[in-house]
RNA sequence: GGAGGGGUGGCAGAGCGGUUGAAUGCGCCGGAUUCGAAAUCCGGUUUGCCCGCGAGGGUAACGGGGGUUCGAAUCCCCCCCCCUCCGCCA
């Protein structure tokens, strides 16, 4: 969320950011509305507080008069306060409306972009930052993960459809084992080699929590919402562990000495895939339920750019250990996510498609999420001034299903068997899936 | 689900209708003392919002929401969470 005071003081900067992001006209127009509402809010707050001040003074006087037994004067003072209170009530009602509209508008504004983000009009303007590995060459026509998996009997999409329809999968035998192997390999790598603390968090969260990370209010359609309230509030299946983990310390004040905090969390992820009908319909590339290991950082603003690079490297190292060719993309202004100030996508090579596909998205959110969830930290430095908003970052390390898919395709052999990458063998118990 | 107990500042713990944002203790930060340290003493030590260049001023918050009152941490109502016991269950 952007601070309404920032919007009010630098509306031009906010508008320029929206234009770079290719925001719609209504959003751009909302900037003027925010400026006006912020001014109205301040005036109302001022009058309310002045009147409260008067009320407090008079009430104290009434107390004194009562002690003296001066009933008449006390009564007349009471009438005075009563009139004042009536006015306060009116102001509070108006103020409530103004503040809720203001907050709603601000919640729908995307984050400011980092200076290093290239301005672009869409996916094609993303920048290739680096490429690692070389695409495998085959002396036969490489098959898709669907053909490979079904022939091996480790993947069954038809039966998955009997259970829940399209965009689900059933993994069988070594397929299921490979999924678990990847989960453990990722979590172990992050905890043992990259220094993360493992987290296992709820897979269902309240709407307010999803608002904290930015899924709500704007992207409600992308999540699965529970039909019944959960512990009294509306709730959603998490679309990523980013949501519960980033919200762990919401409404708390951390100490700077606790930063950076770094967590790695495995979770299933549930996505409605609204609006992607017809896209990637074959296979397990785009499904309603998948597994992911997510890395989450809480950092000081000063350290977040460096943190972003480290986080991205941690995801890249997973791909490198697995020997999967990939490239790192720097997303442009039109393609970057709503709350991100800067984002790297990692894309893995898929032989059957002869193109790179996303397996990780590593983003720096700046103070955007911290502000929404009222997460702060207390600076250590003497002078211990105001609390500040930390920066939050997150990245996939990695999306499990897509990695599994990439392994099947990149490690396939002419006979349809799959060589198990070296690092997974301890988890798999076999060298080849056949 | 049933019965009972409890939620106050970083922690512990008073307050139970009037200048109490909140006693006291601990912790923490300054300072004094000391060769240094411990002990001791003095001072400070929540967060948000509004006005102000600043100094500073105002306002709000004692789990959350609503109510009573001139005035509520203190009274009333609803909800949430935690603890203990019973039931149920993975």
Short mmCIF file of C-alpha atoms (C1' of nucleotides) in Angstrom, two decimals:
data_model
loop_
_atom_site.label_atom_id
_atom_site.label_comp_id
_atom_site.label_asym_id
_atom_site.label_seq_id
_atom_site.Cartn_x
_atom_site.Cartn_y
_atom_site.Cartn_z
CA UNK A 1 0.00 0.00 0.00
CA UNK A 2 1.17 3.46 -0.70
CA UNK A 3 0.97 6.04 2.05
CA UNK A 4 -1.89 8.41 1.28
CA UNK A 5 0.34 11.23 2.49
CA UNK A 6 2.92 10.29 -0.12
CA UNK A 7 0.23 10.25 -2.78
CA UNK A 8 -1.05 13.61 -1.60
CA UNK A 9 2.38 15.21 -1.56
CA UNK A 10 3.74 13.74 -4.79
CA UNK A 11 0.77 12.95 -7.02
CA UNK A 12 2.79 13.44 -10.19
CA UNK A 13 5.29 10.82 -9.20
CA UNK A 14 2.51 8.37 -8.41
CA UNK A 15 0.79 9.01 -11.73
CA UNK A 16 4.02 8.52 -13.66
CA UNK A 17 4.49 5.18 -11.93
CA UNK A 18 0.96 4.13 -12.88
CA UNK A 19 1.54 5.08 -16.48
CA UNK A 20 4.74 3.04 -16.61
CA UNK A 21 2.82 0.08 -15.23
CA UNK A 22 0.14 0.49 -17.88
CA UNK A 23 -2.48 0.98 -15.20
CA UNK A 24 -6.06 1.58 -16.27
CA UNK A 25 -7.58 5.05 -16.42
CA UNK A 26 -9.74 4.57 -13.35
CA UNK A 27 -6.70 3.82 -11.24
CA UNK A 28 -4.85 6.83 -12.56
CA UNK A 29 -7.87 9.00 -11.89
CA UNK A 30 -8.02 7.75 -8.32
CA UNK A 31 -4.89 9.73 -7.52
CA UNK A 32 -6.78 13.02 -7.62
CA UNK A 33 -9.50 11.56 -5.45
CA UNK A 34 -6.92 10.44 -2.91
CA UNK A 35 -5.39 13.90 -2.78
CA UNK A 36 -8.80 15.43 -2.09
CA UNK A 37 -9.77 12.82 0.48
CA UNK A 38 -6.50 13.18 2.33
CA UNK A 39 -7.06 16.89 2.71
CA UNK A 40 -10.61 16.33 3.89
CA UNK A 41 -9.49 13.71 6.34
CA UNK A 42 -6.94 16.03 7.90
CA UNK A 43 -9.43 18.84 8.32
CA UNK A 44 -11.94 16.50 9.97
CA UNK A 45 -9.35 15.06 12.30
CA UNK A 46 -8.30 18.51 13.31
CA UNK A 47 -11.80 19.63 14.16
CA UNK A 48 -12.61 16.41 15.96
CA UNK A 49 -9.50 16.63 18.10
CA UNK A 50 -10.12 20.27 18.93
CA UNK A 51 -13.62 19.43 20.09
CA UNK A 52 -12.43 16.48 22.09
CA UNK A 53 -9.90 18.74 23.72
CA UNK A 54 -12.67 21.13 24.69
CA UNK A 55 -14.75 18.27 26.03
CA UNK A 56 -11.91 16.97 28.17
CA UNK A 57 -11.31 20.40 29.64
CA UNK A 58 -14.96 20.95 30.50
CA UNK A 59 -15.37 17.47 31.91
CA UNK A 60 -12.52 18.12 34.28
CA UNK A 61 -14.26 21.33 35.32
CA UNK A 62 -17.47 19.43 35.94
CA UNK A 63 -15.60 17.04 38.16
CA UNK A 64 -14.26 19.94 40.19
CA UNK A 65 -17.69 21.59 40.45
CA UNK A 66 -19.26 18.35 41.62
CA UNK A 67 -16.71 18.08 44.37
CA UNK A 68 -17.58 21.58 45.49
CA UNK A 69 -21.24 20.62 45.38
CA UNK A 70 -21.99 23.28 42.79
CA UNK A 71 -24.71 21.33 41.00
CA UNK A 72 -26.22 24.13 38.94
CA UNK A 73 -23.03 25.14 37.22
CA UNK A 74 -22.13 21.53 36.65
CA UNK A 75 -25.43 20.94 34.91
CA UNK A 76 -24.96 23.85 32.56
CA UNK A 77 -21.49 22.61 31.69
CA UNK A 78 -22.96 19.22 30.94
CA UNK A 79 -25.29 20.75 28.40
CA UNK A 80 -22.36 22.46 26.78
CA UNK A 81 -20.47 19.20 26.43
CA UNK A 82 -23.56 17.49 25.10
CA UNK A 83 -23.77 19.87 22.16
CA UNK A 84 -20.11 19.41 21.48
CA UNK A 85 -20.44 15.64 21.59
CA UNK A 86 -23.23 15.72 19.05
CA UNK A 87 -20.97 17.54 16.63
CA UNK A 88 -18.14 15.10 17.31
CA UNK A 89 -20.43 12.20 16.47
CA UNK A 90 -21.28 13.76 13.12
CA UNK A 91 -17.62 14.36 12.31
CA UNK A 92 -16.70 10.82 13.25
CA UNK A 93 -19.27 9.36 10.92
CA UNK A 94 -18.03 11.44 8.02
CA UNK A 95 -14.43 10.76 8.91
CA UNK A 96 -15.09 7.03 8.97
CA UNK A 97 -16.45 7.18 5.43
CA UNK A 98 -13.58 9.29 4.21
CA UNK A 99 -10.96 7.06 5.76
CA UNK A 100 -12.42 3.85 4.45
CA UNK A 101 -12.65 5.21 0.91
CA UNK A 102 -9.11 6.53 1.22
CA UNK A 103 -7.75 3.22 2.41
CA UNK A 104 -9.61 1.28 -0.23
CA UNK A 105 -8.21 3.48 -2.99
CA UNK A 106 -4.69 3.27 -1.61
CA UNK A 107 -4.92 -0.51 -1.30
CA UNK A 108 -5.63 -0.66 -5.01
CA UNK A 109 -2.58 1.33 -6.02
CA UNK A 110 0.38 -0.78 -7.15
CA UNK A 111 3.80 -0.27 -5.61
CA UNK A 112 6.30 2.26 -6.86
CA UNK A 113 8.87 0.73 -9.19
CA UNK A 114 12.55 0.57 -8.49
CA UNK A 115 14.66 2.80 -10.73
CA UNK A 116 16.33 -0.24 -12.26
CA UNK A 117 13.08 -1.64 -13.64
CA UNK A 118 12.98 -1.26 -17.43
CA UNK A 119 9.94 0.51 -18.78
CA UNK A 120 8.07 -1.69 -21.18
CA UNK A 121 4.71 -2.56 -22.60
CA UNK A 122 4.53 -6.26 -21.84
CA UNK A 123 6.24 -9.61 -21.47
CA UNK A 124 8.40 -9.06 -24.54
CA UNK A 125 10.11 -6.12 -22.88
CA UNK A 126 11.46 -8.15 -19.99
CA UNK A 127 15.24 -8.21 -20.01
CA UNK A 128 17.35 -11.37 -20.05
CA UNK A 129 19.89 -10.78 -17.30
CA UNK A 130 21.76 -14.05 -17.56
CA UNK A 131 21.52 -17.52 -18.99
CA UNK A 132 22.89 -20.60 -17.25
CA UNK A 133 23.53 -24.05 -18.67
CA UNK A 134 22.88 -25.29 -22.15
CA UNK A 135 19.76 -26.86 -23.46
CA UNK A 136 20.23 -30.63 -23.75
CA UNK A 137 20.47 -32.06 -27.23
CA UNK A 138 18.70 -35.29 -28.08
CA UNK A 139 19.29 -37.68 -30.93
CA UNK A 140 15.59 -38.37 -30.84
CA UNK A 141 12.54 -36.17 -30.65
CA UNK A 142 12.09 -35.20 -27.00
CA UNK A 143 8.70 -35.97 -25.51
CA UNK A 144 6.55 -33.77 -23.32
CA UNK A 145 6.31 -34.44 -19.60
CA UNK A 146 2.77 -35.64 -20.14
CA UNK A 147 3.79 -38.32 -22.63
CA UNK A 148 6.77 -39.33 -20.55
CA UNK A 149 4.93 -39.38 -17.24
CA UNK A 150 1.91 -41.28 -18.46
CA UNK A 151 4.03 -43.84 -20.32
CA UNK A 152 6.04 -44.43 -17.15
CA UNK A 153 2.87 -44.71 -15.10
CA UNK A 154 3.99 -41.99 -12.71
CA UNK A 155 1.51 -39.33 -13.83
CA UNK A 156 -2.22 -39.72 -14.39
CA UNK A 157 -4.13 -36.70 -15.60
CA UNK A 158 -7.22 -38.57 -16.74
CA UNK A 159 -7.98 -39.95 -13.32
CA UNK A 160 -7.20 -36.62 -11.73
CA UNK A 161 -9.94 -35.17 -13.91
CA UNK A 162 -12.38 -37.73 -12.52
CA UNK A 163 -11.72 -36.38 -9.07
CA UNK A 164 -11.62 -32.64 -9.58
CA UNK A 165 -11.73 -31.87 -13.28
CA UNK A 166 -9.16 -30.06 -15.34
CA UNK A 167 -5.92 -28.63 -14.00
CA UNK A 168 -5.20 -31.30 -11.44
CA UNK A 169 -2.77 -34.18 -11.45
CA UNK A 170 -2.25 -37.50 -9.75
CA UNK A 171 1.33 -38.60 -9.18
CA UNK A 172 2.02 -42.27 -8.73
CA UNK A 173 4.95 -44.32 -7.48
CA UNK A 174 8.25 -42.71 -8.39
CA UNK A 175 6.37 -39.66 -9.60
CA UNK A 176 5.01 -38.98 -6.15
CA UNK A 177 8.38 -39.85 -4.72
CA UNK A 178 10.06 -37.34 -7.01
CA UNK A 179 7.67 -34.63 -5.86
CA UNK A 180 8.56 -35.36 -2.24
CA UNK A 181 12.23 -35.60 -3.08
CA UNK A 182 12.19 -32.13 -4.59
CA UNK A 183 10.35 -30.68 -1.63
CA UNK A 184 12.90 -32.08 0.78
CA UNK A 185 15.83 -31.19 -1.42
CA UNK A 186 14.70 -27.57 -1.62
CA UNK A 187 13.92 -27.18 2.06
CA UNK A 188 17.14 -28.91 3.08
CA UNK A 189 19.20 -26.79 0.72
CA UNK A 190 17.76 -23.55 2.04
CA UNK A 191 17.97 -24.48 5.69
CA UNK A 192 21.32 -26.25 5.64
CA UNK A 193 23.22 -24.31 3.01
CA UNK A 194 21.51 -20.95 2.71
CA UNK A 195 20.74 -20.36 6.37
CA UNK A 196 16.96 -20.15 6.29
CA UNK A 197 14.66 -21.16 9.11
CA UNK A 198 12.02 -23.63 8.07
CA UNK A 199 8.37 -22.69 8.54
CA UNK A 200 5.22 -24.72 8.20
CA UNK A 201 2.21 -22.41 8.33
CA UNK A 202 -1.57 -22.53 7.80
CA UNK A 203 -2.84 -23.20 4.30
CA UNK A 204 -6.01 -21.23 4.96
CA UNK A 205 -5.89 -17.60 5.99
CA UNK A 206 -8.27 -14.79 6.69
CA UNK A 207 -8.96 -12.15 4.07
CA UNK A 208 -7.19 -9.53 6.15
CA UNK A 209 -4.02 -11.58 5.87
CA UNK A 210 -4.31 -11.82 2.10
CA UNK A 211 -4.79 -8.08 2.09
CA UNK A 212 -1.50 -7.73 3.93
CA UNK A 213 0.50 -9.32 1.15
CA UNK A 214 -1.52 -7.66 -1.61
CA UNK A 215 -3.76 -10.40 -3.03
CA UNK A 216 -6.76 -8.51 -1.74
CA UNK A 217 -8.75 -6.50 -2.44
CA UNK A 218 -7.78 -6.41 -6.08
CA UNK A 219 -7.12 -10.05 -6.92
CA UNK A 220 -9.86 -11.86 -5.05
CA UNK A 221 -10.79 -13.76 -8.19
CA UNK A 222 -7.44 -15.52 -8.27
CA UNK A 223 -7.97 -17.24 -4.95
CA UNK A 224 -10.29 -19.96 -3.69
CA UNK A 225 -12.56 -18.55 -1.03
CA UNK A 226 -14.11 -20.71 1.65
CA UNK A 227 -17.89 -20.89 1.50
CA UNK A 228 -18.16 -20.58 5.26
CA UNK A 229 -16.41 -18.12 7.56
CA UNK A 230 -13.34 -19.44 9.33
CA UNK A 231 -13.31 -18.54 13.01
CA UNK A 232 -15.71 -15.76 12.22
CA UNK A 233 -13.99 -14.20 9.23
CA UNK A 234 -13.98 -14.85 5.53
CA UNK A 235 -11.06 -16.99 4.52
CA UNK A 236 -9.09 -18.20 1.51
CA UNK A 237 -6.85 -21.09 0.51
CA UNK A 238 -3.35 -19.70 0.22
CA UNK A 239 -2.04 -19.11 -3.30
CA UNK A 240 1.52 -19.29 -1.93
CA UNK A 241 3.27 -19.66 1.42
CA UNK A 242 4.32 -16.04 0.96
CA UNK A 243 0.94 -15.08 2.38
CA UNK A 244 1.05 -16.74 5.82
CA UNK A 245 4.81 -16.40 6.24
CA UNK A 246 5.10 -12.72 5.35
CA UNK A 247 2.19 -12.04 7.69
CA UNK A 248 3.83 -13.87 10.59
CA UNK A 249 4.77 -10.67 12.36
CA UNK A 250 1.92 -8.48 11.17
CA UNK A 251 1.00 -5.68 13.56
CA UNK A 252 4.22 -6.24 15.47
CA UNK A 253 7.29 -4.12 16.01
CA UNK A 254 10.49 -6.05 15.37
CA UNK A 255 13.86 -5.03 16.62
CA UNK A 256 16.42 -4.08 14.00
CA UNK A 257 18.83 -6.58 15.53
CA UNK A 258 16.40 -9.33 14.50
CA UNK A 259 16.82 -8.39 10.84
CA UNK A 260 17.22 -9.86 8.41
CA UNK A 261 14.79 -12.67 9.15
CA UNK A 262 14.78 -15.41 6.55
CA UNK A 263 12.32 -18.23 6.23
CA UNK A 264 11.85 -21.14 3.88
CA UNK A 265 8.38 -22.60 3.81
CA UNK A 266 6.93 -25.53 1.97
CA UNK A 267 3.23 -25.38 1.20
CA UNK A 268 0.62 -26.42 -1.26
CA UNK A 269 -0.61 -23.49 -3.34
CA UNK A 270 -4.16 -23.07 -4.58
CA UNK A 271 -4.99 -20.85 -7.53
CA UNK A 272 -8.23 -20.39 -9.35
CA UNK A 273 -6.43 -19.50 -12.58
CA UNK A 274 -9.31 -17.23 -13.40
CA UNK A 275 -8.69 -15.58 -16.72
CA UNK A 276 -6.25 -18.18 -17.97
CA UNK A 277 -8.80 -20.44 -19.58
CA UNK A 278 -7.34 -22.22 -22.58
CA UNK A 279 -3.75 -21.41 -21.65
CA UNK A 280 -1.31 -24.22 -20.84
CA UNK A 281 -4.15 -26.69 -20.65
CA UNK A 282 -2.06 -29.75 -21.26
CA UNK A 283 0.00 -31.22 -18.46
CA UNK A 284 0.93 -29.90 -15.07
CA UNK A 285 2.41 -26.53 -15.96
CA UNK A 286 -0.65 -24.60 -14.84
CA UNK A 287 -2.80 -26.30 -12.22
CA UNK A 288 -5.17 -25.38 -9.41
CA UNK A 289 -3.05 -27.05 -6.77
CA UNK A 290 0.71 -27.35 -6.67
CA UNK A 291 3.55 -27.44 -4.18
CA UNK A 292 6.12 -24.77 -3.68
CA UNK A 293 8.96 -23.94 -1.34
CA UNK A 294 8.98 -20.24 -0.72
CA UNK A 295 11.73 -18.05 0.65
CA UNK A 296 10.71 -14.97 2.61
CA UNK A 297 12.94 -12.18 3.90
CA UNK A 298 12.37 -9.32 6.28
CA UNK A 299 15.09 -6.74 5.75
CA UNK A 300 15.99 -3.16 6.50
CA UNK A 301 15.38 -0.80 3.58
CA UNK A 302 19.13 -0.27 3.25
CA UNK A 303 19.85 -3.98 2.86
CA UNK A 304 16.95 -5.03 0.69
CA UNK A 305 18.56 -4.62 -2.71
CA UNK A 306 21.39 -6.89 -1.64
CA UNK A 307 18.88 -9.25 -0.05
CA UNK A 308 17.02 -9.45 -3.34
CA UNK A 309 20.16 -10.53 -5.15
CA UNK A 310 20.96 -13.15 -2.51
CA UNK A 311 17.43 -14.48 -2.56
CA UNK A 312 17.49 -14.78 -6.33
CA UNK A 313 20.83 -16.57 -6.17
CA UNK A 314 19.43 -19.06 -3.69
CA UNK A 315 16.69 -19.95 -6.15
CA UNK A 316 19.20 -20.14 -8.99
CA UNK A 317 21.42 -22.47 -7.03
CA UNK A 318 18.56 -24.93 -6.75
CA UNK A 319 18.34 -25.07 -10.53
CA UNK A 320 22.09 -25.30 -10.89
CA UNK A 321 22.36 -28.21 -8.47
CA UNK A 322 19.65 -29.96 -10.44
CA UNK A 323 21.49 -29.21 -13.67
CA UNK A 324 18.51 -27.52 -15.25
CA UNK A 325 19.25 -24.81 -17.82
CA UNK A 326 17.62 -21.51 -16.97
CA UNK A 327 17.71 -17.80 -17.53
CA UNK A 328 17.09 -14.88 -15.23
CA UNK A 329 14.67 -12.21 -16.40
CA UNK A 330 14.31 -8.71 -15.08
CA UNK A 331 10.62 -7.95 -15.41
CA UNK A 332 9.63 -4.71 -17.07
CA UNK A 333 7.24 -2.11 -15.73
CA UNK A 334 4.18 -3.58 -17.43
CA UNK A 335 4.80 -7.21 -16.49
CA UNK A 336 5.93 -6.88 -12.89
CA UNK A 337 3.55 -7.85 -10.12
CA UNK A 338 1.24 -5.44 -8.34
CA UNK A 339 3.14 -5.15 -5.09
CA UNK A 340 6.69 -5.65 -6.31
CA UNK A 341 9.17 -2.83 -6.64
CA UNK A 342 11.52 -5.11 -8.57
CA UNK A 343 11.24 -8.69 -9.72
CA UNK A 344 13.43 -11.42 -11.20
CA UNK A 345 11.77 -14.37 -12.84
CA UNK A 346 13.76 -17.55 -13.30
CA UNK A 347 12.75 -19.55 -16.32
CA UNK A 348 13.73 -23.15 -16.90
CA UNK A 349 14.26 -24.71 -20.29
CA UNK A 350 11.53 -27.05 -21.48
CA UNK A 351 12.67 -29.21 -24.41
CA UNK A 352 9.15 -30.12 -25.52
CA UNK A 353 8.19 -26.48 -25.86
CA UNK A 354 11.65 -25.33 -26.91
CA UNK A 355 11.32 -22.35 -24.68
CA UNK A 356 11.94 -21.15 -21.17
CA UNK A 357 9.10 -21.23 -18.64
CA UNK A 358 8.82 -19.62 -15.23
CA UNK A 359 9.77 -21.72 -12.20
CA UNK A 360 10.51 -18.94 -9.77
CA UNK A 361 9.63 -15.35 -9.19
CA UNK A 362 11.83 -13.40 -6.78
CA UNK A 363 10.51 -10.02 -5.72
CA UNK A 364 11.43 -7.14 -3.51
CA UNK A 365 8.26 -5.55 -2.14
CA UNK A 366 9.92 -2.63 -0.45
CA UNK A 367 7.72 -1.43 2.42
CA UNK A 368 4.52 -2.10 0.46
CA UNK A 369 3.45 -5.21 2.33
CA UNK A 370 4.80 -4.07 5.70
CA UNK A 371 2.63 -0.98 5.48
CA UNK A 372 -0.46 -2.98 4.61
CA UNK A 373 0.03 -5.35 7.51
CA UNK A 374 1.35 -2.72 9.89
CA UNK A 375 4.63 -4.50 10.41
CA UNK A 376 7.38 -2.25 11.74
CA UNK A 377 10.82 -2.42 13.27
CA UNK A 378 12.63 -0.30 15.77
CA UNK A 379 15.96 1.06 14.56
CA UNK A 380 18.89 0.13 16.75
CA UNK A 381 20.84 3.31 16.24
CA UNK A 382 20.92 5.74 19.13
CA UNK A 383 18.40 8.49 18.85
CA UNK A 384 16.07 5.49 18.47
CA UNK A 385 13.70 7.62 16.52
CA UNK A 386 10.51 6.49 14.90
CA UNK A 387 9.66 2.96 14.07
CA UNK A 388 10.15 2.18 10.41
CA UNK A 389 8.64 -0.21 7.91
CA UNK A 390 10.96 -3.08 6.99
CA UNK A 391 11.22 -4.34 3.46
CA UNK A 392 9.77 -7.73 2.62
CA UNK A 393 10.98 -10.00 -0.12
CA UNK A 394 10.00 -13.39 -1.35
CA UNK A 395 10.85 -15.85 -4.05
CA UNK A 396 10.06 -19.38 -5.09
CA UNK A 397 12.78 -21.80 -4.31
CA UNK A 398 11.29 -23.45 -6.29
CA UNK A 399 7.88 -24.30 -7.69
CA UNK A 400 7.91 -28.06 -7.25
CA UNK A 401 5.55 -29.24 -9.96
CA UNK A 402 7.19 -27.18 -12.65
CA UNK A 403 10.60 -28.36 -11.56
CA UNK A 404 9.43 -31.97 -11.70
CA UNK A 405 8.09 -31.37 -15.16
CA UNK A 406 11.40 -29.85 -16.23
CA UNK A 407 13.34 -32.80 -14.84
CA UNK A 408 11.22 -35.27 -16.79
CA UNK A 409 11.77 -33.40 -20.00
CA UNK A 410 15.44 -32.47 -19.62
CA UNK A 411 16.57 -35.82 -18.25
CA UNK A 412 14.61 -38.07 -20.59
CA UNK A 413 16.33 -40.80 -22.53
CA UNK A 414 15.48 -42.38 -25.84
CA UNK A 415 13.63 -45.26 -24.15
CA UNK A 416 11.43 -42.88 -22.20
CA UNK A 417 13.20 -43.43 -18.90
CA UNK A 418 14.31 -40.51 -16.75
CA UNK A 419 17.77 -40.10 -15.28
CA UNK A 420 17.51 -38.85 -11.71
CA UNK A 421 19.68 -35.78 -11.11
CA UNK A 422 22.62 -36.58 -8.84
CA UNK A 423 21.47 -34.43 -5.92
CA UNK A 424 18.08 -36.13 -5.80
CA UNK A 425 19.33 -39.70 -5.70
CA UNK A 426 19.64 -39.84 -1.92
CA UNK A 427 16.01 -38.78 -1.76
CA UNK A 428 14.84 -41.08 -4.55
CA UNK A 429 16.63 -44.33 -3.88
CA UNK A 430 17.03 -44.93 -7.61
CA UNK A 431 19.24 -43.49 -10.35
CA UNK A 432 16.73 -43.85 -13.13
CA UNK A 433 12.97 -43.82 -13.30
CA UNK A 434 11.88 -46.44 -15.77
"C1'" G B 1 -19.52 -29.00 22.43
"C1'" G B 2 -20.04 -28.39 28.30
"C1'" A B 3 -17.97 -26.12 33.12
"C1'" G B 4 -14.63 -22.80 35.37
"C1'" G B 5 -10.49 -19.14 35.32
"C1'" G B 6 -7.94 -15.22 32.80
"C1'" G B 7 -6.55 -11.20 28.97
"C1'" U B 8 -3.44 -3.89 31.64
"C1'" G B 9 3.10 -0.86 29.17
"C1'" G B 10 9.36 -5.25 26.93
"C1'" C B 11 8.11 -8.73 31.25
"C1'" A B 12 5.77 -9.28 36.12
"C1'" G B 13 1.87 -6.93 38.45
"C1'" A B 14 -1.47 -2.74 40.90
"C1'" G B 15 -5.65 0.07 39.71
"C1'" C B 16 -11.85 -1.11 39.42
"C1'" G B 17 -16.16 6.04 37.49
"C1'" G B 18 -12.83 11.96 37.73
"C1'" U B 19 -5.98 15.75 36.10
"C1'" U B 20 -4.13 7.39 35.61
"C1'" G B 21 -0.96 6.54 29.38
"C1'" A B 22 -1.57 4.18 33.66
"C1'" A B 23 1.46 2.71 40.90
"C1'" U B 24 5.40 -0.73 42.03
"C1'" G B 25 9.24 -4.20 40.69
"C1'" C B 26 12.35 -6.20 36.88
"C1'" G B 27 14.53 -5.25 32.23
"C1'" C B 28 16.55 -1.49 28.98
"C1'" C B 29 19.05 3.54 27.82
"C1'" G B 30 21.68 7.78 29.70
"C1'" G B 31 24.35 10.10 33.92
"C1'" A B 32 26.71 10.19 38.92
"C1'" U B 33 29.99 7.24 41.91
"C1'" U B 34 34.50 3.76 40.67
"C1'" C B 35 41.19 2.65 38.45
"C1'" G B 36 37.32 -0.50 36.17
"C1'" A B 37 33.11 -3.45 37.50
"C1'" A B 38 29.26 -5.00 40.92
"C1'" A B 39 26.17 -2.62 44.30
"C1'" U B 40 23.94 2.19 45.05
"C1'" C B 41 21.79 6.92 43.55
"C1'" C B 42 19.51 10.41 39.74
"C1'" G B 43 16.94 10.86 35.12
"C1'" G B 44 14.69 8.60 31.01
"C1'" U B 45 12.16 4.38 28.77
"C1'" U B 46 4.68 2.59 24.32
"C1'" U B 47 2.45 3.50 19.69
"C1'" G B 48 -0.67 5.93 15.99
"C1'" C B 49 -2.87 10.34 14.04
"C1'" C B 50 -3.50 15.95 13.39
"C1'" C B 51 -1.20 21.03 13.57
"C1'" G B 52 3.90 23.12 13.49
"C1'" C B 53 10.32 24.60 9.87
"C1'" G B 54 11.25 23.61 14.86
"C1'" A B 55 10.50 23.96 19.89
"C1'" G B 56 6.20 22.20 21.00
"C1'" G B 57 0.80 21.58 21.22
"C1'" G B 58 -3.63 18.49 20.62
"C1'" U B 59 -5.91 13.68 20.32
"C1'" A B 60 -6.47 8.37 20.71
"C1'" A B 61 -5.22 3.46 22.62
"C1'" C B 62 -5.51 -0.89 29.18
"C1'" G B 63 -7.82 -8.27 23.87
"C1'" G B 64 -11.75 -6.37 19.79
"C1'" G B 65 -16.50 -3.97 18.92
"C1'" G B 66 -20.86 -1.53 20.83
"C1'" G B 67 -23.47 0.92 25.01
"C1'" U B 68 -24.24 3.91 29.75
"C1'" U B 69 -22.01 8.75 31.52
"C1'" C B 70 -20.35 15.56 31.50
"C1'" G B 71 -16.26 11.95 32.14
"C1'" A B 72 -14.59 4.60 31.58
"C1'" A B 73 -8.72 0.63 32.14
"C1'" U B 74 -12.72 0.94 35.81
"C1'" C B 75 -20.17 -0.20 34.88
"C1'" C B 76 -23.37 -3.07 30.95
"C1'" C B 77 -23.80 -6.12 26.23
"C1'" C B 78 -21.62 -9.00 22.14
"C1'" C B 79 -17.31 -11.23 20.11
"C1'" C B 80 -12.13 -13.09 20.07
"C1'" C B 81 -7.97 -15.36 22.29
"C1'" C B 82 -5.37 -18.08 26.25
"C1'" C B 83 -5.36 -21.66 30.52
"C1'" U B 84 -7.67 -25.95 33.45
"C1'" C B 85 -11.24 -30.04 33.62
"C1'" C B 86 -15.01 -33.15 30.90
"C1'" G B 87 -16.67 -34.93 26.08
"C1'" C B 88 -15.09 -35.87 20.93
"C1'" C B 89 -11.33 -36.70 17.58
"C1'" A B 90 -6.18 -37.19 13.75
#
